CSV table of C-alpha atoms in Angstrom, one decimal:
chain,number,residue,atom,x,y,z
A,1,SER,CA,-28.6,-17.1,-26.5
A,2,CYS,CA,-27.0,-19.3,-23.1
A,3,TRP,CA,-23.6,-17.4,-24.0
A,4,ILE,CA,-25.5,-13.9,-24.2
A,5,GLN,CA,-26.5,-14.3,-21.3
A,6,MET,CA,-23.6,-15.3,-19.4
A,7,LEU,CA,-21.7,-12.4,-21.0
A,8,SER,CA,-24.4,-10.1,-20.1
A,9,ALA,CA,-24.5,-11.1,-16.6
A,10,SER,CA,-20.8,-10.6,-16.8
A,11,SER,CA,-20.9,-7.3,-18.3
A,12,PHE,CA,-23.7,-6.3,-15.5
A,13,LEU,CA,-20.8,-6.7,-12.8
A,14,GLN,CA,-18.5,-5.3,-14.7
A,15,VAL,CA,-20.3,-2.1,-15.2
A,16,LEU,CA,-20.9,-2.8,-11.2
A,17,PHE,CA,-16.8,-2.9,-10.0
A,18,PHE,CA,-16.5,0.2,-12.2
A,19,GLY,CA,-19.3,2.2,-10.6
A,20,PHE,CA,-17.5,1.4,-6.9
A,21,GLY,CA,-14.3,2.0,-8.5
A,22,TRP,CA,-15.8,5.4,-10.0
A,23,LEU,CA,-17.0,6.6,-7.1
A,24,PHE,CA,-13.9,5.8,-4.3
A,25,PHE,CA,-12.1,7.9,-7.1
A,26,MET,CA,-14.9,10.8,-6.8
A,27,ARG,CA,-15.4,10.1,-2.9
A,28,LYS,CA,-12.1,9.5,-1.5
A,29,LEU,CA,-9.0,10.2,-3.5
A,30,PHE,CA,-10.2,13.3,-5.1
A,31,LYS,CA,-12.7,14.8,-2.4
A,32,ASP,CA,-10.2,18.0,-2.1
A,33,TYR,CA,-8.7,18.2,-5.3
A,34,GLU,CA,-11.0,20.4,-8.1
A,35,VAL,CA,-8.8,19.3,-11.6
A,36,ARG,CA,-9.5,15.9,-12.2
A,37,GLN,CA,-8.3,14.2,-15.3
A,38,TYR,CA,-11.0,11.9,-16.7
A,39,VAL,CA,-8.2,9.5,-18.2
A,40,VAL,CA,-7.0,8.9,-14.8
A,41,GLN,CA,-10.7,8.4,-13.6
A,42,VAL,CA,-11.4,5.9,-16.2
A,43,ILE,CA,-8.1,4.1,-16.2
A,44,PHE,CA,-7.9,3.4,-12.4
A,45,SER,CA,-12.0,2.4,-12.1
A,46,VAL,CA,-11.3,0.1,-15.3
A,47,THR,CA,-8.4,-1.1,-13.1
A,48,PHE,CA,-10.2,-1.8,-10.4
A,49,ALA,CA,-12.8,-3.4,-12.5
A,50,PHE,CA,-11.1,-6.1,-13.6
A,51,SER,CA,-9.1,-6.6,-11.0
A,52,CYS,CA,-12.4,-7.4,-9.0
A,53,THR,CA,-13.8,-9.5,-11.9
A,54,MET,CA,-10.9,-11.8,-11.6
A,55,PHE,CA,-12.3,-12.5,-7.9
A,56,GLU,CA,-15.6,-12.9,-9.1
A,57,LEU,CA,-14.5,-16.0,-11.7
A,58,ILE,CA,-12.7,-17.5,-8.8
A,59,ILE,CA,-15.7,-17.5,-7.3
A,60,PHE,CA,-17.6,-18.8,-11.0
A,61,GLU,CA,-14.5,-21.8,-10.7
A,62,ILE,CA,-15.6,-23.2,-7.1
A,63,LEU,CA,-19.5,-22.6,-7.7
A,64,GLY,CA,-19.9,-24.0,-11.1
A,65,VAL,CA,-21.3,-20.9,-12.3
A,66,LEU,CA,-21.3,-21.0,-16.9
A,67,ASN,CA,-19.3,-23.8,-18.3
A,68,SER,CA,-16.3,-24.5,-18.7
A,69,SER,CA,-15.6,-23.0,-22.1
A,70,SER,CA,-17.3,-19.6,-21.0
A,71,ARG,CA,-15.1,-19.5,-17.5
A,72,TYR,CA,-11.7,-20.0,-19.7
A,73,PHE,CA,-13.1,-17.5,-22.2
A,74,HIS,CA,-13.5,-14.7,-19.3
A,75,TRP,CA,-10.3,-15.7,-17.8
A,76,LYS,CA,-8.9,-15.2,-21.3
A,77,LEU,CA,-10.1,-11.6,-21.8
A,78,ASN,CA,-10.0,-10.8,-18.2
A,79,LEU,CA,-6.1,-10.9,-18.3
A,80,CYS,CA,-5.6,-9.7,-21.4
A,81,VAL,CA,-7.2,-6.3,-20.7
A,82,ILE,CA,-5.5,-5.9,-17.1
A,83,LEU,CA,-2.1,-6.6,-18.4
A,84,LEU,CA,-2.8,-4.2,-21.2
A,85,ILE,CA,-3.5,-1.8,-18.6
A,86,LEU,CA,-0.6,-2.4,-16.3
A,87,VAL,CA,2.1,-2.8,-18.7
A,88,PHE,CA,1.1,-0.5,-21.6
A,89,MET,CA,-1.6,1.8,-20.2
A,90,VAL,CA,-0.4,2.9,-17.0
A,91,PRO,CA,3.4,3.7,-17.3
A,92,PHE,CA,2.8,5.3,-20.1
A,93,TYR,CA,0.5,7.8,-18.4
A,94,ILE,CA,2.6,8.1,-15.9
A,95,GLY,CA,4.9,8.7,-17.9
A,96,TYR,CA,3.0,11.4,-19.0
A,97,PHE,CA,1.7,13.2,-16.4
A,98,VAL,CA,5.3,13.5,-14.9
A,99,VAL,CA,6.7,15.5,-18.1
A,100,SER,CA,3.3,17.6,-18.0
A,101,ASN,CA,4.5,18.7,-14.5
A,102,ILE,CA,7.6,19.8,-15.7
A,103,ARG,CA,8.4,23.1,-17.7
A,104,LEU,CA,10.9,22.8,-20.2
A,105,LEU,CA,9.8,19.5,-21.5
A,106,HIS,CA,6.1,20.7,-22.0
A,107,ARG,CA,6.6,21.5,-25.9
A,108,GLN,CA,8.2,17.8,-26.4
A,109,LYS,CA,6.2,15.9,-23.7
A,110,LEU,CA,4.5,13.3,-26.2
A,111,LEU,CA,8.1,12.4,-27.0
A,112,PHE,CA,9.7,12.4,-23.7
A,113,ALA,CA,6.9,10.2,-22.4
A,114,CYS,CA,7.0,7.7,-24.8
A,115,VAL,CA,11.0,7.5,-23.8
A,116,LEU,CA,9.5,6.9,-20.0
A,117,TRP,CA,7.8,4.0,-21.3
A,118,LEU,CA,10.3,2.3,-23.2
A,119,THR,CA,13.1,2.9,-20.3
A,120,PHE,CA,10.3,1.3,-18.0
A,121,MET,CA,9.5,-1.5,-20.7
A,122,TYR,CA,13.3,-2.1,-20.1
A,123,PHE,CA,13.5,-2.6,-17.0
A,124,PHE,CA,10.4,-4.3,-16.8
A,125,TRP,CA,11.3,-7.0,-19.2
A,126,LYS,CA,14.9,-7.8,-17.4
A,127,LEU,CA,13.1,-7.8,-14.5
A,128,GLY,CA,12.8,-11.6,-15.5
A,129,ASP,CA,16.2,-12.2,-16.6
A,130,PRO,CA,17.6,-13.4,-12.8
A,131,PHE,CA,14.1,-15.3,-11.6
A,132,PRO,CA,13.0,-19.2,-12.9
A,133,ILE,CA,9.7,-18.0,-13.2
A,134,LEU,CA,8.5,-20.1,-16.7
A,135,SER,CA,9.7,-21.6,-19.4
A,136,PRO,CA,11.9,-20.2,-22.1
A,137,LYS,CA,10.0,-21.7,-25.0
A,138,HIS,CA,7.5,-19.2,-24.6
A,139,GLY,CA,7.1,-16.6,-27.1
A,140,ILE,CA,8.2,-12.5,-26.2
A,141,LEU,CA,4.5,-10.8,-26.2
A,142,SER,CA,2.6,-14.6,-25.0
A,143,ILE,CA,0.5,-13.7,-21.4
A,144,GLU,CA,3.4,-15.7,-19.9
A,145,GLN,CA,5.8,-13.9,-20.4
A,146,LEU,CA,3.7,-10.8,-19.0
A,147,ILE,CA,2.4,-11.9,-16.3
A,148,SER,CA,5.4,-14.2,-14.3
A,149,ARG,CA,6.8,-10.0,-14.3
A,150,VAL,CA,3.8,-8.9,-13.0
A,151,GLY,CA,4.4,-11.2,-10.8
A,152,VAL,CA,7.4,-11.0,-9.3
A,153,ILE,CA,6.5,-7.3,-8.7
A,154,GLY,CA,3.0,-7.9,-6.9
A,155,VAL,CA,4.2,-11.4,-5.3
A,156,THR,CA,6.9,-8.7,-3.6
A,157,LEU,CA,4.5,-6.2,-3.2
A,158,MET,CA,1.8,-8.6,-0.9
A,159,ALA,CA,4.7,-10.5,1.0
A,160,LEU,CA,5.8,-6.9,2.0
A,161,LEU,CA,2.4,-5.6,2.9
A,162,SER,CA,1.5,-8.9,4.9
A,163,GLY,CA,4.8,-9.0,7.0
A,164,PHE,CA,4.0,-5.5,8.4
A,165,GLY,CA,0.5,-6.5,9.1
A,166,ALA,CA,1.2,-9.5,11.0
A,167,VAL,CA,3.3,-8.0,13.0
A,168,ASN,CA,1.3,-4.1,12.7
A,169,CYS,CA,-1.8,-6.1,13.6
A,170,PRO,CA,-0.9,-7.7,17.3
A,171,TYR,CA,0.9,-4.2,18.1
A,172,THR,CA,-1.7,-2.2,17.3
A,173,TYR,CA,-4.3,-3.8,18.9
A,174,MET,CA,-2.7,-5.1,22.4
A,175,SER,CA,-2.9,-3.2,25.0
A,176,TYR,CA,0.4,-5.1,26.5
A,177,PHE,CA,2.2,-2.7,23.7
A,178,LEU,CA,0.7,0.7,25.0
A,179,ARG,CA,3.1,2.8,26.7
A,180,ASN,CA,1.9,3.6,30.6
A,181,VAL,CA,1.4,8.0,29.6
A,182,THR,CA,-0.3,9.8,32.8
A,183,ASP,CA,-2.2,13.1,32.4
A,184,ALA,CA,1.3,14.9,34.1
A,185,ASP,CA,2.9,13.9,31.4
A,186,ILE,CA,1.0,15.4,28.9
A,187,LEU,CA,1.0,18.3,30.9
A,188,ALA,CA,4.3,18.7,31.7
A,189,LEU,CA,4.9,18.5,27.5
A,190,GLU,CA,2.2,20.6,26.5
A,191,ARG,CA,3.6,23.1,29.4
A,192,ARG,CA,6.7,23.0,27.2
A,193,LEU,CA,5.5,23.3,23.9
A,194,LEU,CA,3.7,26.5,25.4
A,195,GLN,CA,7.3,28.0,26.4
A,196,THR,CA,8.5,27.2,23.2
A,197,MET,CA,6.1,29.0,21.0
A,198,ASP,CA,6.5,31.9,23.8
A,199,MET,CA,10.3,32.3,23.2
A,200,ILE,CA,9.1,32.3,19.2
A,201,VAL,CA,6.9,35.1,19.6
A,202,SER,CA,9.1,36.9,21.7
A,203,LYS,CA,12.4,37.1,19.3
A,204,LYS,CA,10.3,37.9,16.4
A,205,LYS,CA,8.3,40.7,18.5
A,206,ARG,CA,12.8,41.4,18.8
A,207,ILE,CA,13.0,41.3,14.8
A,208,ALA,CA,9.5,43.1,14.2
A,209,VAL,CA,11.3,45.8,16.7
A,210,ALA,CA,14.7,45.7,14.7
A,211,HIS,CA,13.1,46.1,11.5
A,212,ARG,CA,10.7,48.7,12.3
A,213,THR,CA,14.1,51.5,13.9
A,214,MET,CA,16.1,50.5,10.9
A,215,PHE,CA,13.8,51.5,8.7
A,216,GLN,CA,12.5,54.5,10.8
A,217,ARG,CA,16.4,55.1,11.0
A,218,GLY,CA,16.7,54.6,6.4
A,219,GLU,CA,19.4,51.6,7.2
A,220,VAL,CA,16.7,49.0,5.1
A,221,HIS,CA,17.2,52.1,2.4
A,222,ASN,CA,20.7,52.5,2.8
A,223,LYS,CA,22.7,49.8,3.1
A,224,PRO,CA,26.3,49.6,2.4
A,225,THR,CA,26.8,47.8,-0.9
A,226,GLY,CA,29.5,46.7,-2.5
A,227,PHE,CA,32.9,44.2,-0.6
A,228,TRP,CA,34.0,47.0,1.8
A,229,GLY,CA,29.9,47.6,2.6
A,230,MET,CA,29.5,44.1,3.7
A,231,ILE,CA,32.8,44.2,5.7
A,232,LYS,CA,31.4,47.4,7.6
A,233,SER,CA,28.2,45.5,7.2
A,234,VAL,CA,29.5,42.7,9.7
A,235,THR,CA,32.1,44.3,11.5
A,236,THR,CA,30.2,47.3,13.2
A,237,SER,CA,26.9,47.7,14.8
A,238,VAL,CA,24.3,50.7,15.0
A,239,ALA,CA,23.7,51.2,19.2
A,240,GLY,CA,20.3,48.9,19.7
A,241,SER,CA,20.2,47.6,16.9
A,242,GLU,CA,20.0,43.4,16.9
A,243,ASN,CA,21.8,41.1,15.5
A,244,LEU,CA,19.1,39.7,13.4
A,245,SER,CA,20.8,37.0,11.4
A,246,LEU,CA,21.7,35.0,15.3
A,247,ILE,CA,18.5,35.6,16.1
A,248,GLN,CA,16.7,34.3,13.1
A,249,GLN,CA,18.8,31.1,13.4
A,250,GLU,CA,17.3,31.1,17.1
A,251,VAL,CA,14.1,31.2,16.3
A,252,ASP,CA,14.3,28.9,13.3
A,253,ALA,CA,15.8,26.0,15.5
A,254,LEU,CA,12.8,26.8,18.4
A,255,GLU,CA,10.4,26.0,15.7
A,256,GLU,CA,12.0,23.1,14.3
A,257,LEU,CA,11.6,22.2,18.6
A,258,SER,CA,8.1,23.1,18.2
A,259,ARG,CA,7.1,20.7,15.3
A,260,GLN,CA,8.8,17.7,17.4
A,261,LEU,CA,6.7,18.5,20.5
A,262,PHE,CA,3.4,19.1,18.6
A,263,LEU,CA,4.0,15.7,17.6
A,264,GLU,CA,5.0,14.1,20.7
A,265,THR,CA,2.0,15.3,22.5
A,266,ALA,CA,-0.3,14.5,19.9
A,267,ASP,CA,1.3,11.0,19.8
A,268,LEU,CA,0.4,11.0,23.9
A,269,HIS,CA,-3.5,12.1,23.5
A,270,ALA,CA,-3.4,9.4,21.2
A,271,THR,CA,-1.7,6.6,23.2
A,272,LYS,CA,-3.9,8.2,26.1
A,273,GLU,CA,-7.3,7.6,24.1
A,274,ARG,CA,-5.7,4.0,22.8
A,275,ILE,CA,-5.4,3.2,26.7
A,276,GLU,CA,-8.7,4.3,27.9
A,277,TYR,CA,-10.3,2.5,24.7
A,278,SER,CA,-8.8,-1.2,25.8
A,279,LYS,CA,-10.5,-0.5,29.0
A,280,THR,CA,-13.8,-0.6,27.0
A,281,PHE,CA,-15.5,-4.3,25.7
A,282,GLN,CA,-15.4,-4.1,22.3
A,283,GLY,CA,-11.2,-2.7,23.8
A,284,LYS,CA,-11.1,-5.8,25.2
A,285,TYR,CA,-12.5,-8.2,22.6
A,286,PHE,CA,-9.8,-6.5,20.2
A,287,ASN,CA,-6.9,-7.2,22.8
A,288,PHE,CA,-8.1,-10.7,22.7
A,289,LEU,CA,-7.3,-10.7,18.7
A,290,GLY,CA,-4.1,-9.2,19.2
A,291,TYR,CA,-3.4,-11.8,20.9
A,292,PHE,CA,-4.5,-14.3,18.2
A,293,PHE,CA,-2.7,-12.7,15.8
A,294,SER,CA,-0.5,-13.1,18.1
A,295,ILE,CA,0.2,-16.2,17.7
A,296,TYR,CA,-0.8,-16.3,14.0
A,297,CYS,CA,2.0,-14.3,13.4
A,298,VAL,CA,4.6,-16.4,15.6
A,299,TRP,CA,2.9,-19.3,13.5
A,300,LYS,CA,3.2,-18.3,10.1
A,301,ILE,CA,7.3,-16.8,10.1
A,302,PHE,CA,7.9,-20.5,11.7
A,303,MET,CA,6.0,-21.6,8.5
A,304,ALA,CA,7.8,-19.8,5.8
A,305,THR,CA,10.9,-20.3,7.8
A,306,ILE,CA,10.4,-24.4,7.1
A,307,ASN,CA,9.0,-23.7,4.1
A,308,ILE,CA,12.6,-21.7,3.0
A,309,VAL,CA,14.7,-24.4,4.4
A,310,PHE,CA,13.1,-27.8,3.2
A,311,ASP,CA,12.3,-26.3,-0.1
A,312,ARG,CA,8.9,-27.0,1.0
A,313,VAL,CA,5.5,-26.3,-1.2
A,314,GLY,CA,1.5,-27.7,-0.1
A,315,LYS,CA,0.6,-30.1,-3.2
A,316,THR,CA,-2.9,-29.6,-1.3
A,317,ASP,CA,-5.2,-27.0,0.1
A,318,PRO,CA,-5.5,-26.2,3.1
A,319,VAL,CA,-9.1,-26.1,3.7
A,320,THR,CA,-9.0,-30.4,2.7
A,321,ARG,CA,-5.8,-30.7,4.2
A,322,GLY,CA,-7.1,-30.1,7.3
A,323,ILE,CA,-10.3,-31.5,7.3
A,324,GLU,CA,-8.6,-34.8,6.5
A,325,ILE,CA,-6.6,-34.8,9.7
A,326,THR,CA,-9.8,-33.8,11.4
A,327,VAL,CA,-11.6,-36.8,9.9
A,328,ASN,CA,-8.2,-39.1,10.6
A,329,TYR,CA,-8.0,-38.3,14.0
A,330,LEU,CA,-11.4,-38.4,14.8
A,331,GLY,CA,-12.3,-41.4,12.9
A,332,ILE,CA,-15.6,-40.3,11.5
A,333,GLN,CA,-17.6,-41.0,8.2
A,334,PHE,CA,-17.4,-37.6,5.9
A,335,ASP,CA,-17.8,-36.3,2.4
A,336,VAL,CA,-14.5,-34.7,2.3
A,337,LYS,CA,-15.0,-33.3,-1.2
A,338,PHE,CA,-18.4,-32.2,-0.6
A,339,TRP,CA,-17.1,-29.8,2.5
A,340,SER,CA,-14.0,-28.9,1.2
A,341,GLN,CA,-15.9,-27.3,-1.4
A,342,HIS,CA,-18.0,-24.9,0.5
A,343,ILE,CA,-15.4,-24.1,3.2
A,344,SER,CA,-12.8,-23.0,0.5
A,345,PHE,CA,-15.7,-21.4,-1.3
A,346,ILE,CA,-16.0,-19.2,2.3
A,347,LEU,CA,-12.9,-19.3,2.8
A,348,VAL,CA,-11.4,-17.7,-1.1
A,349,GLY,CA,-14.3,-14.9,-0.4
A,350,ILE,CA,-13.2,-13.9,3.0
A,351,ILE,CA,-9.7,-13.3,1.8
A,352,ILE,CA,-11.3,-11.5,-1.3
A,353,VAL,CA,-12.8,-9.3,0.5
A,354,THR,CA,-10.4,-8.3,3.3
A,355,SER,CA,-7.9,-8.2,0.7
A,356,ILE,CA,-10.2,-5.4,-1.2
A,357,ARG,CA,-10.8,-3.7,1.7
A,358,GLY,CA,-7.1,-3.7,3.2
A,359,LEU,CA,-5.9,-2.6,0.3
A,360,LEU,CA,-8.0,0.3,-0.4
A,361,ILE,CA,-7.6,1.3,2.8
A,362,THR,CA,-4.1,1.2,2.5
A,363,LEU,CA,-4.3,3.3,-0.6
A,364,THR,CA,-6.2,6.2,1.3
A,365,LYS,CA,-4.3,6.6,3.5
A,366,PHE,CA,-0.7,5.9,1.2
A,367,PHE,CA,-3.2,9.0,-1.1
A,368,TYR,CA,-3.4,11.1,1.5
A,369,ALA,CA,0.4,11.4,3.3
A,370,ILE,CA,1.9,11.9,-0.1
A,371,SER,CA,-0.6,13.7,-2.6
A,372,SER,CA,-0.8,17.3,-3.7
A,373,SER,CA,-2.6,19.1,-6.2
A,374,LYS,CA,0.5,18.2,-8.9
A,375,SER,CA,0.8,14.7,-7.7
A,376,SER,CA,-2.1,13.8,-7.8
A,377,ASN,CA,-2.7,11.9,-11.2
A,378,VAL,CA,0.5,10.5,-11.1
A,379,ILE,CA,0.1,9.0,-7.6
A,380,VAL,CA,-3.4,7.7,-8.4
A,381,LEU,CA,-1.8,5.7,-11.6
A,382,LEU,CA,0.7,5.1,-9.6
A,383,LEU,CA,-1.8,3.4,-6.7
A,384,ALA,CA,-3.4,2.0,-10.1
A,385,GLN,CA,-0.6,-0.2,-11.1
A,386,ILE,CA,-0.3,-1.4,-7.6
A,387,MET,CA,-4.0,-2.1,-7.8
A,388,GLY,CA,-3.3,-4.2,-10.3
A,389,MET,CA,-0.1,-5.4,-10.1
A,390,TYR,CA,-1.7,-7.0,-6.0
A,391,PHE,CA,-5.1,-8.4,-7.4
A,392,VAL,CA,-3.0,-10.0,-10.4
A,393,SER,CA,-0.5,-12.0,-8.4
A,394,SER,CA,-3.5,-12.8,-5.4
A,395,VAL,CA,-5.1,-15.2,-8.1
A,396,LEU,CA,-1.4,-16.8,-8.3
A,397,LEU,CA,-1.8,-17.1,-5.0
A,398,ILE,CA,-4.9,-18.0,-4.0
A,399,ARG,CA,-4.8,-20.9,-7.0
A,400,MET,CA,-2.7,-23.4,-4.4
A,401,SER,CA,-6.2,-22.1,-1.3
A,402,MET,CA,-8.3,-24.2,-4.1
A,403,PRO,CA,-9.4,-27.4,-3.9
A,404,LEU,CA,-6.9,-29.0,-7.1
A,405,GLU,CA,-10.6,-29.7,-9.5
A,406,TYR,CA,-11.0,-26.1,-9.1
A,407,ARG,CA,-7.4,-24.8,-10.3
A,408,THR,CA,-8.0,-26.3,-13.7
A,409,ILE,CA,-8.5,-23.6,-16.3
A,410,ILE,CA,-6.6,-21.1,-14.2
A,411,THR,CA,-3.8,-23.2,-14.6
A,412,GLU,CA,-4.1,-23.4,-18.3
A,413,VAL,CA,-4.9,-19.4,-18.7
A,414,LEU,CA,-2.1,-18.4,-16.7
A,415,GLY,CA,0.3,-20.8,-19.0
A,416,GLU,CA,3.3,-22.6,-17.5
A,417,LEU,CA,4.3,-20.6,-14.7
A,418,GLN,CA,6.4,-21.6,-12.3
A,419,PHE,CA,4.2,-21.4,-9.3
A,420,ASN,CA,6.7,-22.9,-7.1
A,421,PHE,CA,8.6,-20.7,-7.2
A,422,TYR,CA,5.9,-17.4,-6.3
A,423,HIS,CA,5.1,-18.8,-3.0
A,424,ARG,CA,8.7,-19.3,-2.2
A,425,TRP,CA,9.3,-15.6,-3.3
A,426,PHE,CA,6.8,-14.7,-1.0
A,427,ASP,CA,7.8,-16.7,2.4
A,428,VAL,CA,11.7,-15.3,1.6
A,429,ILE,CA,9.8,-11.6,1.6
A,430,PHE,CA,7.3,-12.4,4.1
A,431,LEU,CA,10.2,-13.6,6.4
A,432,VAL,CA,12.3,-10.9,5.8
A,433,SER,CA,9.8,-7.6,5.8
A,434,ALA,CA,8.3,-9.7,9.4
A,435,LEU,CA,11.3,-10.1,11.1
A,436,SER,CA,12.4,-6.3,10.0
A,437,ILE,CA,9.3,-4.9,11.5
A,438,SER,CA,9.3,-6.9,14.7
A,439,THR,CA,13.1,-5.4,15.2
A,440,PHE,CA,11.7,-2.1,14.8
A,441,PHE,CA,8.7,-2.5,17.2
A,442,PHE,CA,10.9,-4.3,19.8
A,443,LEU,CA,14.0,-1.5,19.1
A,444,SER,CA,11.3,1.3,19.3
A,445,LEU,CA,9.5,-0.8,22.9
A,446,HIS,CA,12.9,-0.2,24.0
A,447,LYS,CA,14.3,3.2,23.6
A,448,TRP,CA,10.6,4.1,25.5
A,449,ASN,CA,11.7,1.9,28.3
């Protein structure tokens, strides 16, 4: 009876997560497309549901919801399903829809989809060779073999996004990084854009007039053919005719220039709006957050460097360690274990909510940037793959933020993974990403100035 109630409660939450993933797919990703593949929609929603369920189980570990055997069963089941989706189902359907977009392969698309999946499996398996990610005693089809490789990809993705976010957040929020844009700058650029558009219209009129003149003289239907005809058309010209190919080249160059000017004009308008927004109360608040995140970015880069140089990985979760330092410094009586549980619950909850929200926003922007009616199914499946690997890797890293007594079941389920490797790997990729983005922004600011 107790087990049935636990399973029904867990199933209800999974259905809730599935419904949210379904609505996100319909209302955000595919709202501009009429043709929808329901198998893609189901895979995306199921991946989202089981990814959120892993975070739900982390909260259950901290709060002590369900008994330990029930939590262990749900962890095992959830990991088996998410790995089945990420390693077998999603890569196969990605290959299937890629082949479906190639007309020459339509008759044998199932065969070629299997070939692409086997190719993916080969490189996925070889990925684990250069990394010390698990003990060699595990079997080929064990959970450890799969989750260790998924973890490498997911942790790399998380570190890249974290490095970009740590630098881009203060760059976006702080008014210090805004260019000084005036109305005169915008008007001057708009004037150049209008002049360019006038020149394009003028030259296209000349081309249209020349075509009409040639049509009236019968030159369009009576063009000289053969080699000598081509020589004659190049070396001779009719009085009053235009060199159409040269004018068309000028039009193409002017259209490219107009596109660049339009983008620069839009960028100046956006910068001007950001300057006006920075003067409001909300803008000043975000500007303060920008300074805070700048300090956090510098501290994070410094700590990542220290961890890499001294090969250091924390043994105690940050919350417990912080409380212990504060209590020892102030010399007060304090129940560290009790409060570390509650603060860890709040901290992990914030990490989970911001991770899900940030990833969904990023996925939506990425989808709108590169999707089309033919590629949309493939891109959604790729996003589902990234999302699943991201969340599995989040579990590997969040484990360190939990007090030791709440990690037991998670460690048992994940197996004998080299957890320290993933934290060092995250620090390395984060440092490379943050320094690369910082260099890029510095060069961009130097170019503006």
